[in-house]
N, CA, C and O atoms as CSV, one atom per row, in Angstrom:
chain,resi,resn,atom,element,x,y,z
A,1,MET,N,N,0.782,-1.150,-0.020
A,1,MET,CA,C,0.016,0.145,-0.087
A,1,MET,C,C,0.876,1.187,0.064
A,1,MET,O,O,1.674,1.268,0.997
A,2,ASN,N,N,0.722,2.218,-1.056
A,2,ASN,CA,C,1.456,3.481,-0.932
A,2,ASN,C,C,0.947,4.362,0.070
A,2,ASN,O,O,-0.070,4.137,0.727
A,3,ASN,N,N,1.675,5.368,0.172
A,3,ASN,CA,C,1.343,6.568,1.211
A,3,ASN,C,C,0.062,7.071,0.834
A,3,ASN,O,O,-0.696,7.185,1.797
A,4,LYS,N,N,-0.423,7.413,-0.283
A,4,LYS,CA,C,-1.812,7.946,-0.777
A,4,LYS,C,C,-2.852,6.879,-0.263
A,4,LYS,O,O,-3.882,7.253,0.298
A,5,GLN,N,N,-2.614,5.750,-0.430
A,5,GLN,CA,C,-3.696,4.641,-0.142
A,5,GLN,C,C,-3.794,4.603,1.275
A,5,GLN,O,O,-4.881,4.495,1.843
A,6,PHE,N,N,-2.482,4.704,1.997
A,6,PHE,CA,C,-2.534,4.444,3.482
A,6,PHE,C,C,-3.489,5.567,4.099
A,6,PHE,O,O,-4.432,5.320,4.851
A,7,LEU,N,N,-3.128,6.748,3.700
A,7,LEU,CA,C,-3.803,8.039,4.285
A,7,LEU,C,C,-5.139,7.815,3.913
A,7,LEU,O,O,-5.967,7.810,4.824
A,8,GLN,N,N,-5.551,7.613,2.660
A,8,GLN,CA,C,-6.956,7.475,2.312
A,8,GLN,C,C,-7.677,6.525,3.080
A,8,GLN,O,O,-8.830,6.779,3.427
A,9,SER,N,N,-7.072,5.355,3.414
A,9,SER,CA,C,-7.785,4.206,3.987
A,9,SER,C,C,-8.150,4.732,5.558
A,9,SER,O,O,-9.283,4.555,6.006
A,10,ILE,N,N,-7.263,5.286,6.223
A,10,ILE,CA,C,-7.395,5.923,7.578
A,10,ILE,C,C,-8.445,6.856,7.581
A,10,ILE,O,O,-9.340,6.816,8.425
A,11,TYR,N,N,-8.382,7.777,6.596
A,11,TYR,CA,C,-9.613,8.754,6.496
A,11,TYR,C,C,-10.925,8.097,6.060
A,11,TYR,O,O,-11.974,8.666,6.364
A,12,ASP,N,N,-10.957,7.037,5.427
A,12,ASP,CA,C,-12.170,6.464,4.958
A,12,ASP,C,C,-12.647,5.648,6.300
A,12,ASP,O,O,-13.860,5.624,6.510
A,13,THR,N,N,-11.870,5.051,7.123
A,13,THR,CA,C,-12.334,4.426,8.454
A,13,THR,C,C,-12.929,5.394,9.182
A,13,THR,O,O,-14.070,5.282,9.630
A,14,VAL,N,N,-12.044,6.599,9.374
A,14,VAL,CA,C,-12.636,7.577,10.402
A,14,VAL,C,C,-13.777,8.140,9.943
A,14,VAL,O,O,-14.560,8.547,10.801
A,15,TYR,N,N,-14.070,8.266,8.784
A,15,TYR,CA,C,-15.301,8.945,7.980
A,15,TYR,C,C,-16.348,7.925,8.351
A,15,TYR,O,O,-17.278,8.280,9.075
A,16,SER,N,N,-16.267,6.654,7.900
A,16,SER,CA,C,-17.361,5.595,7.986
A,16,SER,C,C,-17.792,5.529,9.306
A,16,SER,O,O,-18.973,5.240,9.497
A,17,LEU,N,N,-16.945,5.775,10.403
A,17,LEU,CA,C,-17.458,5.645,11.736
A,17,LEU,C,C,-18.079,6.738,12.203
A,17,LEU,O,O,-18.480,6.739,13.367
A,18,GLY,N,N,-18.247,7.753,11.444
A,18,GLY,CA,C,-18.875,9.027,11.581
A,18,GLY,C,C,-18.178,9.976,12.475
A,18,GLY,O,O,-18.816,10.871,13.030
A,19,LEU,N,N,-16.869,9.827,12.652
A,19,LEU,CA,C,-16.106,10.691,13.652
A,19,LEU,C,C,-15.689,11.935,13.030
A,19,LEU,O,O,-15.270,12.883,13.695
A,20,VAL,N,N,-15.813,11.949,11.567
A,20,VAL,CA,C,-15.614,13.274,10.871
A,20,VAL,C,C,-16.494,13.414,9.752
A,20,VAL,O,O,-16.881,12.396,9.179
A,21,GLN,N,N,-16.870,14.584,9.355
A,21,GLN,CA,C,-17.706,14.768,8.258
A,21,GLN,C,C,-17.261,15.267,6.951
A,21,GLN,O,O,-17.925,15.350,5.918
A,22,SER,N,N,-15.813,15.645,7.190
A,22,SER,CA,C,-15.165,16.236,5.836
A,22,SER,C,C,-13.623,15.898,6.027
A,22,SER,O,O,-13.183,15.381,7.055
A,23,GLN,N,N,-12.925,16.211,5.035
A,23,GLN,CA,C,-11.440,16.186,5.029
A,23,GLN,C,C,-10.896,17.334,5.857
A,23,GLN,O,O,-9.810,17.217,6.425
A,24,TYR,N,N,-11.633,18.458,5.941
A,24,TYR,CA,C,-11.169,19.454,6.924
A,24,TYR,C,C,-11.236,18.906,8.292
A,24,TYR,O,O,-10.249,18.944,9.027
A,25,GLU,N,N,-12.419,18.370,8.681
A,25,GLU,CA,C,-12.294,17.787,10.052
A,25,GLU,C,C,-11.290,16.800,10.458
A,25,GLU,O,O,-10.778,16.757,11.576
A,26,PHE,N,N,-11.016,15.937,9.391
A,26,PHE,CA,C,-9.856,15.024,9.626
A,26,PHE,C,C,-8.563,15.578,9.731
A,26,PHE,O,O,-7.703,15.057,10.442
A,27,GLY,N,N,-8.350,16.694,9.011
A,27,GLY,CA,C,-6.995,17.533,9.397
A,27,GLY,C,C,-6.973,17.836,10.660
A,27,GLY,O,O,-5.993,17.597,11.366
A,28,HIS,N,N,-8.112,18.430,11.113
A,28,HIS,CA,C,-8.081,19.006,12.550
A,28,HIS,C,C,-7.846,17.767,13.539
A,28,HIS,O,O,-7.045,17.897,14.465
A,29,LEU,N,N,-8.507,16.626,13.355
A,29,LEU,CA,C,-8.306,15.531,14.167
A,29,LEU,C,C,-7.034,15.082,14.206
A,29,LEU,O,O,-6.572,14.591,15.236
A,30,CYS,N,N,-6.287,15.212,13.013
A,30,CYS,CA,C,-4.787,14.804,12.984
A,30,CYS,C,C,-3.912,15.938,13.381
A,30,CYS,O,O,-2.712,15.871,13.114
A,31,GLY,N,N,-4.452,17.080,14.056
A,31,GLY,CA,C,-3.699,18.092,14.676
A,31,GLY,C,C,-2.975,18.906,13.395
A,31,GLY,O,O,-1.826,19.339,13.486
A,32,ARG,N,N,-3.738,19.045,12.281
A,32,ARG,CA,C,-3.129,19.672,11.135
A,32,ARG,C,C,-4.291,20.853,10.776
A,32,ARG,O,O,-5.346,21.020,11.389
A,33,GLN,N,N,-3.834,21.574,9.688
A,33,GLN,CA,C,-4.806,22.571,9.230
A,33,GLN,C,C,-5.736,22.045,8.260
A,33,GLN,O,O,-5.535,20.944,7.748
A,34,ASP,N,N,-6.681,22.711,7.987
A,34,ASP,CA,C,-7.886,22.373,7.104
A,34,ASP,C,C,-7.476,21.664,5.876
A,34,ASP,O,O,-7.991,20.580,5.600
A,35,SER,N,N,-6.559,22.222,5.102
A,35,SER,CA,C,-6.153,21.753,3.875
A,35,SER,C,C,-5.143,20.667,3.855
A,35,SER,O,O,-4.669,20.313,2.776
A,36,TRP,N,N,-4.764,20.088,5.017
A,36,TRP,CA,C,-3.660,19.228,5.002
A,36,TRP,C,C,-4.025,17.998,4.408
A,36,TRP,O,O,-3.101,17.511,3.756
A,37,PHE,N,N,-5.144,17.289,4.419
A,37,PHE,CA,C,-5.458,16.101,4.045
A,37,PHE,C,C,-5.431,16.172,2.361
A,37,PHE,O,O,-4.869,15.271,1.738
A,38,SER,N,N,-5.885,16.967,1.869
A,38,SER,CA,C,-6.008,17.187,0.433
A,38,SER,C,C,-4.558,17.377,-0.115
A,38,SER,O,O,-4.073,16.670,-0.998
A,39,SER,N,N,-3.995,18.290,0.435
A,39,SER,CA,C,-2.570,18.510,0.265
A,39,SER,C,C,-1.529,17.330,0.363
A,39,SER,O,O,-0.582,17.192,-0.412
A,40,ALA,N,N,-1.789,16.610,1.277
A,40,ALA,CA,C,-0.946,15.389,1.497
A,40,ALA,C,C,-1.279,14.269,0.458
A,40,ALA,O,O,-0.379,13.583,-0.026
A,41,LYS,N,N,-2.495,14.112,0.151
A,41,LYS,CA,C,-2.828,13.212,-1.013
A,41,LYS,C,C,-2.267,13.603,-2.267
A,41,LYS,O,O,-1.751,12.810,-3.054
A,42,SER,N,N,-2.382,14.947,-2.461
A,42,SER,CA,C,-2.148,15.347,-3.964
A,42,SER,C,C,-0.630,15.167,-4.194
A,42,SER,O,O,-0.239,14.986,-5.347
A,43,VAL,N,N,0.255,15.206,-3.160
A,43,VAL,CA,C,1.795,15.052,-3.426
A,43,VAL,C,C,2.205,13.828,-2.899
A,43,VAL,O,O,3.415,13.605,-2.839
A,44,ASN,N,N,1.305,12.892,-2.458
A,44,ASN,CA,C,1.579,11.436,-2.105
A,44,ASN,C,C,2.540,11.486,-0.895
A,44,ASN,O,O,3.500,10.718,-0.830
A,45,ARG,N,N,2.262,12.428,0.089
A,45,ARG,CA,C,3.130,12.641,1.194
A,45,ARG,C,C,2.815,11.508,2.258
A,45,ARG,O,O,1.670,11.076,2.393
A,46,GLN,N,N,3.786,11.091,2.938
A,46,GLN,CA,C,3.600,9.953,3.922
A,46,GLN,C,C,3.012,10.655,5.110
A,46,GLN,O,O,3.260,11.847,5.287
A,47,MET,N,N,2.172,9.918,6.011
A,47,MET,CA,C,1.508,10.480,7.067
A,47,MET,C,C,2.637,10.439,7.980
A,47,MET,O,O,3.286,9.414,8.187
A,48,SER,N,N,2.897,11.724,8.600
A,48,SER,CA,C,3.985,11.887,9.591
A,48,SER,C,C,3.746,11.280,10.841
A,48,SER,O,O,2.563,11.176,11.166
A,49,LEU,N,N,4.623,10.848,11.625
A,49,LEU,CA,C,4.260,10.279,13.011
A,49,LEU,C,C,3.563,11.270,13.873
A,49,LEU,O,O,2.702,10.879,14.661
A,50,GLY,N,N,3.875,12.519,13.777
A,50,GLY,CA,C,3.231,13.628,14.540
A,50,GLY,C,C,1.761,13.544,14.185
A,50,GLY,O,O,0.977,13.432,15.127
A,51,ALA,N,N,1.273,13.583,12.925
A,51,ALA,CA,C,-0.020,13.391,12.645
A,51,ALA,C,C,-0.712,12.088,13.174
A,51,ALA,O,O,-1.816,12.030,13.717
A,52,LEU,N,N,0.152,11.050,12.910
A,52,LEU,CA,C,-0.636,9.699,13.537
A,52,LEU,C,C,-0.614,9.788,15.103
A,52,LEU,O,O,-1.535,9.177,15.645
A,53,VAL,N,N,0.128,10.334,15.801
A,53,VAL,CA,C,0.148,10.382,17.206
A,53,VAL,C,C,-1.007,11.365,17.603
A,53,VAL,O,O,-1.793,11.110,18.516
A,54,SER,N,N,-1.046,12.384,16.929
A,54,SER,CA,C,-2.121,13.442,17.247
A,54,SER,C,C,-3.592,12.673,16.965
A,54,SER,O,O,-4.553,12.753,17.730
A,55,LEU,N,N,-3.569,11.984,15.825
A,55,LEU,CA,C,-4.958,11.246,15.519
A,55,LEU,C,C,-5.119,10.418,16.613
A,55,LEU,O,O,-6.159,10.563,17.256
A,56,ALA,N,N,-4.248,9.501,17.003
A,56,ALA,CA,C,-4.341,8.407,18.091
A,56,ALA,C,C,-4.838,9.025,19.363
A,56,ALA,O,O,-5.749,8.518,20.017
A,57,VAL,N,N,-4.217,10.139,19.703
A,57,VAL,CA,C,-4.494,10.800,21.079
A,57,VAL,C,C,-5.920,11.427,21.087
A,57,VAL,O,O,-6.691,11.292,22.037
A,58,ASN,N,N,-6.221,12.153,19.902
A,58,ASN,CA,C,-7.449,12.765,19.708
A,58,ASN,C,C,-8.651,11.764,19.663
A,58,ASN,O,O,-9.704,12.028,20.244
A,59,LEU,N,N,-8.466,10.603,18.956
A,59,LEU,CA,C,-9.431,9.530,19.110
A,59,LEU,C,C,-9.635,8.793,20.493
A,59,LEU,O,O,-10.708,8.320,20.866
A,60,GLN,N,N,-8.457,8.766,21.194
A,60,GLN,CA,C,-8.537,8.224,22.526
A,60,GLN,C,C,-9.289,9.218,23.559
A,60,GLN,O,O,-9.930,8.802,24.524
A,61,ASN,N,N,-9.137,10.514,23.250
A,61,ASN,CA,C,-9.692,11.540,24.016
A,61,ASN,C,C,-11.293,11.794,23.741
A,61,ASN,O,O,-11.905,12.497,24.544
A,62,LEU,N,N,-11.906,11.283,22.724
A,62,LEU,CA,C,-13.182,11.309,22.304
A,62,LEU,C,C,-14.131,10.838,23.604
A,62,LEU,O,O,-13.954,9.695,24.027
A,63,PRO,N,N,-14.938,11.525,24.121
A,63,PRO,CA,C,-15.779,11.055,25.164
A,63,PRO,C,C,-16.652,9.924,24.811
A,63,PRO,O,O,-17.520,9.982,23.940
A,64,PRO,N,N,-16.342,8.745,25.630
A,64,PRO,CA,C,-17.189,7.627,25.135
A,64,PRO,C,C,-18.588,7.639,25.205
A,64,PRO,O,O,-19.241,6.871,24.499
A,65,ASP,N,N,-19.184,8.520,26.072
A,65,ASP,CA,C,-20.610,8.692,26.106
A,65,ASP,C,C,-21.140,9.526,24.810
A,65,ASP,O,O,-22.357,9.591,24.634
A,66,LYS,N,N,-20.253,10.163,23.905
A,66,LYS,CA,C,-20.565,10.900,22.895
A,66,LYS,C,C,-20.656,9.842,21.577
A,66,LYS,O,O,-21.352,10.064,20.587
A,67,LEU,N,N,-19.810,8.649,21.770
A,67,LEU,CA,C,-19.968,7.780,20.718
A,67,LEU,C,C,-21.017,6.600,20.827
A,67,LEU,O,O,-21.261,6.032,21.891
A,68,PRO,N,N,-21.624,6.284,19.595
A,68,PRO,CA,C,-22.506,5.205,19.565
A,68,PRO,C,C,-21.902,3.919,20.069
A,68,PRO,O,O,-20.879,3.599,19.464
A,69,SER,N,N,-22.279,3.120,21.012
A,69,SER,CA,C,-21.892,1.906,21.666
A,69,SER,C,C,-21.199,1.029,20.561
A,69,SER,O,O,-20.106,0.523,20.817
A,70,LYS,N,N,-21.813,0.830,19.310
A,70,LYS,CA,C,-21.299,0.095,18.301
A,70,LYS,C,C,-19.994,0.636,17.649
A,70,LYS,O,O,-19.301,-0.119,16.967
A,71,VAL,N,N,-19.655,1.927,17.853
A,71,VAL,CA,C,-18.594,2.477,17.284
A,71,VAL,C,C,-17.253,2.605,18.114
A,71,VAL,O,O,-16.130,2.872,17.686
A,72,ARG,N,N,-17.693,2.322,19.523
A,72,ARG,CA,C,-16.394,2.393,20.425
A,72,ARG,C,C,-15.603,1.439,20.291
A,72,ARG,O,O,-14.421,1.699,20.513
A,73,THR,N,N,-15.928,0.159,19.929
A,73,THR,CA,C,-15.092,-0.960,19.716
A,73,THR,C,C,-14.125,-0.700,18.690
A,73,THR,O,O,-12.937,-0.969,18.867
A,74,HIS,N,N,-14.587,-0.161,17.558
A,74,HIS,CA,C,-13.953,0.208,16.373
A,74,HIS,C,C,-12.960,1.410,16.544
A,74,HIS,O,O,-11.934,1.431,15.864
A,75,VAL,N,N,-13.197,2.253,17.296
A,75,VAL,CA,C,-12.453,3.327,17.603
A,75,VAL,C,C,-11.179,2.792,18.414
A,75,VAL,O,O,-10.035,3.080,18.060
A,76,ARG,N,N,-11.438,2.054,19.442
A,76,ARG,CA,C,-10.353,1.244,20.206
A,76,ARG,C,C,-9.435,0.546,19.260
A,76,ARG,O,O,-8.216,0.715,19.297
A,77,ALA,N,N,-10.049,-0.258,18.393
A,77,ALA,CA,C,-9.182,-1.084,17.562
A,77,ALA,C,C,-8.252,-0.203,16.532
A,77,ALA,O,O,-7.076,-0.443,16.257
A,78,LEU,N,N,-9.117,0.955,15.991
A,78,LEU,CA,C,-8.314,1.727,15.237
A,78,LEU,C,C,-7.176,2.493,15.909
A,78,LEU,O,O,-6.161,2.741,15.258
A,79,VAL,N,N,-7.302,2.897,17.234
A,79,VAL,CA,C,-6.240,3.496,17.977
A,79,VAL,C,C,-5.202,2.549,18.313
A,79,VAL,O,O,-4.039,2.947,18.361
A,80,LYS,N,N,-5.518,1.208,18.577
A,80,LYS,CA,C,-4.401,0.168,18.828
A,80,LYS,C,C,-3.703,0.069,17.637
A,80,LYS,O,O,-2.475,0.003,17.701
A,81,SER,N,N,-4.411,0.040,16.266
A,81,SER,CA,C,-3.514,-0.244,15.204
A,81,SER,C,C,-2.693,0.978,14.795
A,81,SER,O,O,-1.682,0.817,14.111
A,82,ILE,N,N,-3.093,2.216,15.194
A,82,ILE,CA,C,-2.446,3.363,14.874
A,82,ILE,C,C,-1.038,3.333,15.733
A,82,ILE,O,O,0.080,3.504,15.248
A,83,TRP,N,N,-1.333,3.085,17.074
A,83,TRP,CA,C,-0.107,3.027,17.903
A,83,TRP,C,C,0.934,1.865,17.607
A,83,TRP,O,O,2.151,1.984,17.752
A,84,SER,N,N,0.296,0.760,17.184
A,84,SER,CA,C,1.239,-0.393,16.571
A,84,SER,C,C,1.986,0.198,15.344
A,84,SER,O,O,3.198,0.016,15.228
A,85,PHE,N,N,1.303,0.874,14.466
A,85,PHE,CA,C,2.130,1.457,13.272
A,85,PHE,C,C,3.141,2.576,13.815
A,85,PHE,O,O,4.301,2.561,13.402
A,86,VAL,N,N,2.781,3.406,14.602
A,86,VAL,CA,C,3.691,4.444,15.192
A,86,VAL,C,C,5.052,3.631,15.862
A,86,VAL,O,O,6.209,3.996,15.651
A,87,GLU,N,N,4.770,2.756,16.494
A,87,GLU,CA,C,5.768,2.019,17.215
A,87,GLU,C,C,6.730,1.254,16.155
A,87,GLU,O,O,7.933,1.102,16.367
A,88,ALA,N,N,6.108,0.818,15.063
A,88,ALA,CA,C,6.893,0.049,13.998
A,88,ALA,C,C,7.745,1.229,13.312
A,88,ALA,O,O,8.915,0.935,13.065
A,89,ARG,N,N,7.389,2.305,13.028
A,89,ARG,CA,C,7.999,3.346,12.355
A,89,ARG,C,C,9.016,4.124,13.084
A,89,ARG,O,O,9.825,4.836,12.490
A,90,SER,N,N,8.981,3.986,14.462
A,90,SER,CA,C,10.019,4.805,15.308
A,90,SER,C,C,11.108,4.027,15.566
A,90,SER,O,O,12.048,4.478,16.220
């Protein structure tokens, strides 16, 4: 999987879980600016460790009572996967 596909797959997962409604919101969830996601895709930029860490931390900090119960398990699994990926890259 190339950088663009990896980034898109994470966005698609977060979007499908209803955690973001737009690419702009995803950028913010990753601790970046509004246009970060579209810019990163257009130049096939690798998702930085900083963006991955911000995403994992921000997902972990979502209040569980604000998430539908069927989504909570998926969010925990996604966070676990992100942390594993971060550990492998560092």
